[in-house]
Each structure stands twice: as C-alpha cells, then as structure tokens.
C-alpha cells in the first residue's frame, strides 16, 4: 500500500502545478502536507498543499523530516526518481495525453483511420478463430 509519509513521491492533480512531480517533506495535519519538488528538477517549490490534490506513487525517497533543498536533491538523484517515475503507468498515460492534445486535425484523422484498420483486422482474426472452433 502507498501511505502518505515523509519522502513519498506524488503527482499534483489540481491547481496551477497539476501534472508535476513532488515529494512529501512533512505532514502538517490529516488534510495537508508540506511538499517540495525539488524545484530545480521538477519545478515545484516548497509549499503546503491539500492531500486531496495529490496522487501517491509507489516511489519513496529516504529523507528526514523538513529536509532542506540540498538533501532532497541528493536523495532525489541517488534514487533516480524521475527515471523511475517515467516508467510508471500514470506517467506514460500523461505523456500519451499530452501527445494526443498536440495533434493537428489531420493527424487526429489519420489516427482514426489507423484505429479503424486495426479494428477490422481484429474482427477478421476473431471470425477466423470462431470458424475454426466450430
């Protein structure tokens, strides 16, 4: 299970920094956490944020409570957090959504045609398998 704890790597779901990666530095109360990017790697500065705005990842960094920027940077790089995060399903999904949102109208049309071709090919395979089963 992923619990909210010091050193837990999260993604921000809401607000102006939605989609960015951050680390829990301290738990303020049962609804709020103090997070930090580190800012030079993820672009998130130290701030207090509601827990409802965070999605927890399985990645955890070993840091002390209220760790300073320098210690957080060292731990972040030692644990290869960004590399590990980019391999998660949620990061891949976010990258795909970003790629899709940047498509032009013609590119979306081409995607639609390719999806149709793939569906037709699957249908033919399934019907062939059904005929063999009978």
PDB file of N, CA and C in Angstrom, residues 7-9 23 38 41 58-63 71-87:
ATOM      1  N   UNK A   7       8.906  11.607   2.450  1.00  0.00           N
ATOM      2  CA  UNK A   7       9.708  11.011   1.404  1.00  0.00           C
ATOM      3  C   UNK A   7       8.892  10.377   0.289  1.00  0.00           C
ATOM      4  N   UNK A   8       7.580  10.325   0.429  1.00  0.00           N
ATOM      5  CA  UNK A   8       6.730   9.727  -0.604  1.00  0.00           C
ATOM      6  C   UNK A   8       6.681  10.665  -1.812  1.00  0.00           C
ATOM      7  N   UNK A   9       6.908  10.129  -2.991  1.00  0.00           N
ATOM      8  CA  UNK A   9       6.844  10.901  -4.224  1.00  0.00           C
ATOM      9  C   UNK A   9       5.400  10.881  -4.717  1.00  0.00           C
ATOM     10  N   UNK A  23       7.610  15.800  -3.715  1.00  0.00           N
ATOM     11  CA  UNK A  23       7.948  14.899  -2.622  1.00  0.00           C
ATOM     12  C   UNK A  23       7.360  15.431  -1.330  1.00  0.00           C
ATOM     13  N   UNK A  38      12.132  18.569  -5.717  1.00  0.00           N
ATOM     14  CA  UNK A  38      12.880  19.812  -5.618  1.00  0.00           C
ATOM     15  C   UNK A  38      12.679  20.699  -6.852  1.00  0.00           C
ATOM     16  N   UNK A  41      14.541  20.402 -10.261  1.00  0.00           N
ATOM     17  CA  UNK A  41      14.320  19.191 -11.053  1.00  0.00           C
ATOM     18  C   UNK A  41      12.885  19.123 -11.565  1.00  0.00           C
ATOM     19  N   UNK A  58       4.245   4.698  -5.953  1.00  0.00           N
ATOM     20  CA  UNK A  58       4.930   3.695  -5.119  1.00  0.00           C
ATOM     21  C   UNK A  58       6.375   4.066  -4.797  1.00  0.00           C
ATOM     22  N   UNK A  59       6.857   5.188  -5.320  1.00  0.00           N
ATOM     23  CA  UNK A  59       8.253   5.584  -5.139  1.00  0.00           C
ATOM     24  C   UNK A  59       8.410   6.321  -3.813  1.00  0.00           C
ATOM     25  N   UNK A  60       9.457   5.970  -3.066  1.00  0.00           N
ATOM     26  CA  UNK A  60       9.739   6.632  -1.798  1.00  0.00           C
ATOM     27  C   UNK A  60      11.218   6.981  -1.736  1.00  0.00           C
ATOM     28  N   UNK A  61      11.510   8.181  -1.215  1.00  0.00           N
ATOM     29  CA  UNK A  61      12.877   8.661  -1.064  1.00  0.00           C
ATOM     30  C   UNK A  61      13.185   8.702   0.426  1.00  0.00           C
ATOM     31  N   UNK A  62      14.396   8.334   0.810  1.00  0.00           N
ATOM     32  CA  UNK A  62      14.793   8.356   2.217  1.00  0.00           C
ATOM     33  C   UNK A  62      15.324   9.745   2.560  1.00  0.00           C
ATOM     34  N   UNK A  63      14.503  10.523   3.260  1.00  0.00           N
ATOM     35  CA  UNK A  63      14.898  11.864   3.710  1.00  0.00           C
ATOM     36  C   UNK A  63      14.401  12.059   5.131  1.00  0.00           C
ATOM     37  N   UNK A  71      19.626  18.403   0.610  1.00  0.00           N
ATOM     38  CA  UNK A  71      19.460  16.994   0.987  1.00  0.00           C
ATOM     39  C   UNK A  71      18.430  16.313   0.093  1.00  0.00           C
ATOM     40  N   UNK A  72      17.370  17.032  -0.233  1.00  0.00           N
ATOM     41  CA  UNK A  72      16.323  16.476  -1.092  1.00  0.00           C
ATOM     42  C   UNK A  72      16.862  16.229  -2.500  1.00  0.00           C
ATOM     43  N   UNK A  73      17.657  17.160  -3.013  1.00  0.00           N
ATOM     44  CA  UNK A  73      18.262  16.976  -4.332  1.00  0.00           C
ATOM     45  C   UNK A  73      19.140  15.733  -4.375  1.00  0.00           C
ATOM     46  N   UNK A  74      19.971  15.551  -3.339  1.00  0.00           N
ATOM     47  CA  UNK A  74      20.850  14.386  -3.282  1.00  0.00           C
ATOM     48  C   UNK A  74      20.045  13.090  -3.272  1.00  0.00           C
ATOM     49  N   UNK A  75      19.040  13.043  -2.410  1.00  0.00           N
ATOM     50  CA  UNK A  75      18.218  11.831  -2.296  1.00  0.00           C
ATOM     51  C   UNK A  75      17.460  11.564  -3.591  1.00  0.00           C
ATOM     52  N   UNK A  76      16.966  12.623  -4.226  1.00  0.00           N
ATOM     53  CA  UNK A  76      16.202  12.502  -5.472  1.00  0.00           C
ATOM     54  C   UNK A  76      17.080  11.906  -6.571  1.00  0.00           C
ATOM     55  N   UNK A  77      18.310  12.405  -6.694  1.00  0.00           N
ATOM     56  CA  UNK A  77      19.209  11.917  -7.737  1.00  0.00           C
ATOM     57  C   UNK A  77      19.745  10.521  -7.412  1.00  0.00           C
ATOM     58  N   UNK A  78      19.992  10.257  -6.143  1.00  0.00           N
ATOM     59  CA  UNK A  78      20.501   8.946  -5.735  1.00  0.00           C
ATOM     60  C   UNK A  78      19.484   7.851  -6.040  1.00  0.00           C
ATOM     61  N   UNK A  79      18.211   8.157  -5.841  1.00  0.00           N
ATOM     62  CA  UNK A  79      17.159   7.165  -6.047  1.00  0.00           C
ATOM     63  C   UNK A  79      16.654   7.120  -7.499  1.00  0.00           C
ATOM     64  N   UNK A  80      17.208   7.954  -8.383  1.00  0.00           N
ATOM     65  CA  UNK A  80      16.752   8.014  -9.793  1.00  0.00           C
ATOM     66  C   UNK A  80      15.236   8.167  -9.878  1.00  0.00           C
ATOM     67  N   UNK A  81      14.699   9.105  -9.138  1.00  0.00           N
ATOM     68  CA  UNK A  81      13.246   9.241  -9.015  1.00  0.00           C
ATOM     69  C   UNK A  81      12.586   9.556 -10.351  1.00  0.00           C
ATOM     70  N   UNK A  82      13.115  10.507 -11.104  1.00  0.00           N
ATOM     71  CA  UNK A  82      12.460  10.887 -12.354  1.00  0.00           C
ATOM     72  C   UNK A  82      12.484   9.742 -13.362  1.00  0.00           C
ATOM     73  N   UNK A  83      13.566   9.001 -13.386  1.00  0.00           N
ATOM     74  CA  UNK A  83      13.648   7.842 -14.285  1.00  0.00           C
ATOM     75  C   UNK A  83      12.636   6.781 -13.871  1.00  0.00           C
ATOM     76  N   UNK A  84      12.552   6.509 -12.575  1.00  0.00           N
ATOM     77  CA  UNK A  84      11.595   5.522 -12.077  1.00  0.00           C
ATOM     78  C   UNK A  84      10.159   5.997 -12.294  1.00  0.00           C
ATOM     79  N   UNK A  85       9.912   7.297 -12.096  1.00  0.00           N
ATOM     80  CA  UNK A  85       8.564   7.824 -12.284  1.00  0.00           C
ATOM     81  C   UNK A  85       8.133   7.718 -13.750  1.00  0.00           C
ATOM     82  N   UNK A  86       9.042   7.992 -14.664  1.00  0.00           N
ATOM     83  CA  UNK A  86       8.701   7.938 -16.089  1.00  0.00           C
ATOM     84  C   UNK A  86       8.366   6.535 -16.566  1.00  0.00           C
ATOM     85  N   UNK A  87       8.724   5.505 -15.779  1.00  0.00           N
ATOM     86  CA  UNK A  87       8.369   4.122 -16.123  1.00  0.00           C
ATOM     87  C   UNK A  87       7.003   3.718 -15.575  1.00  0.00           C
TER      88      UNK A  87
END
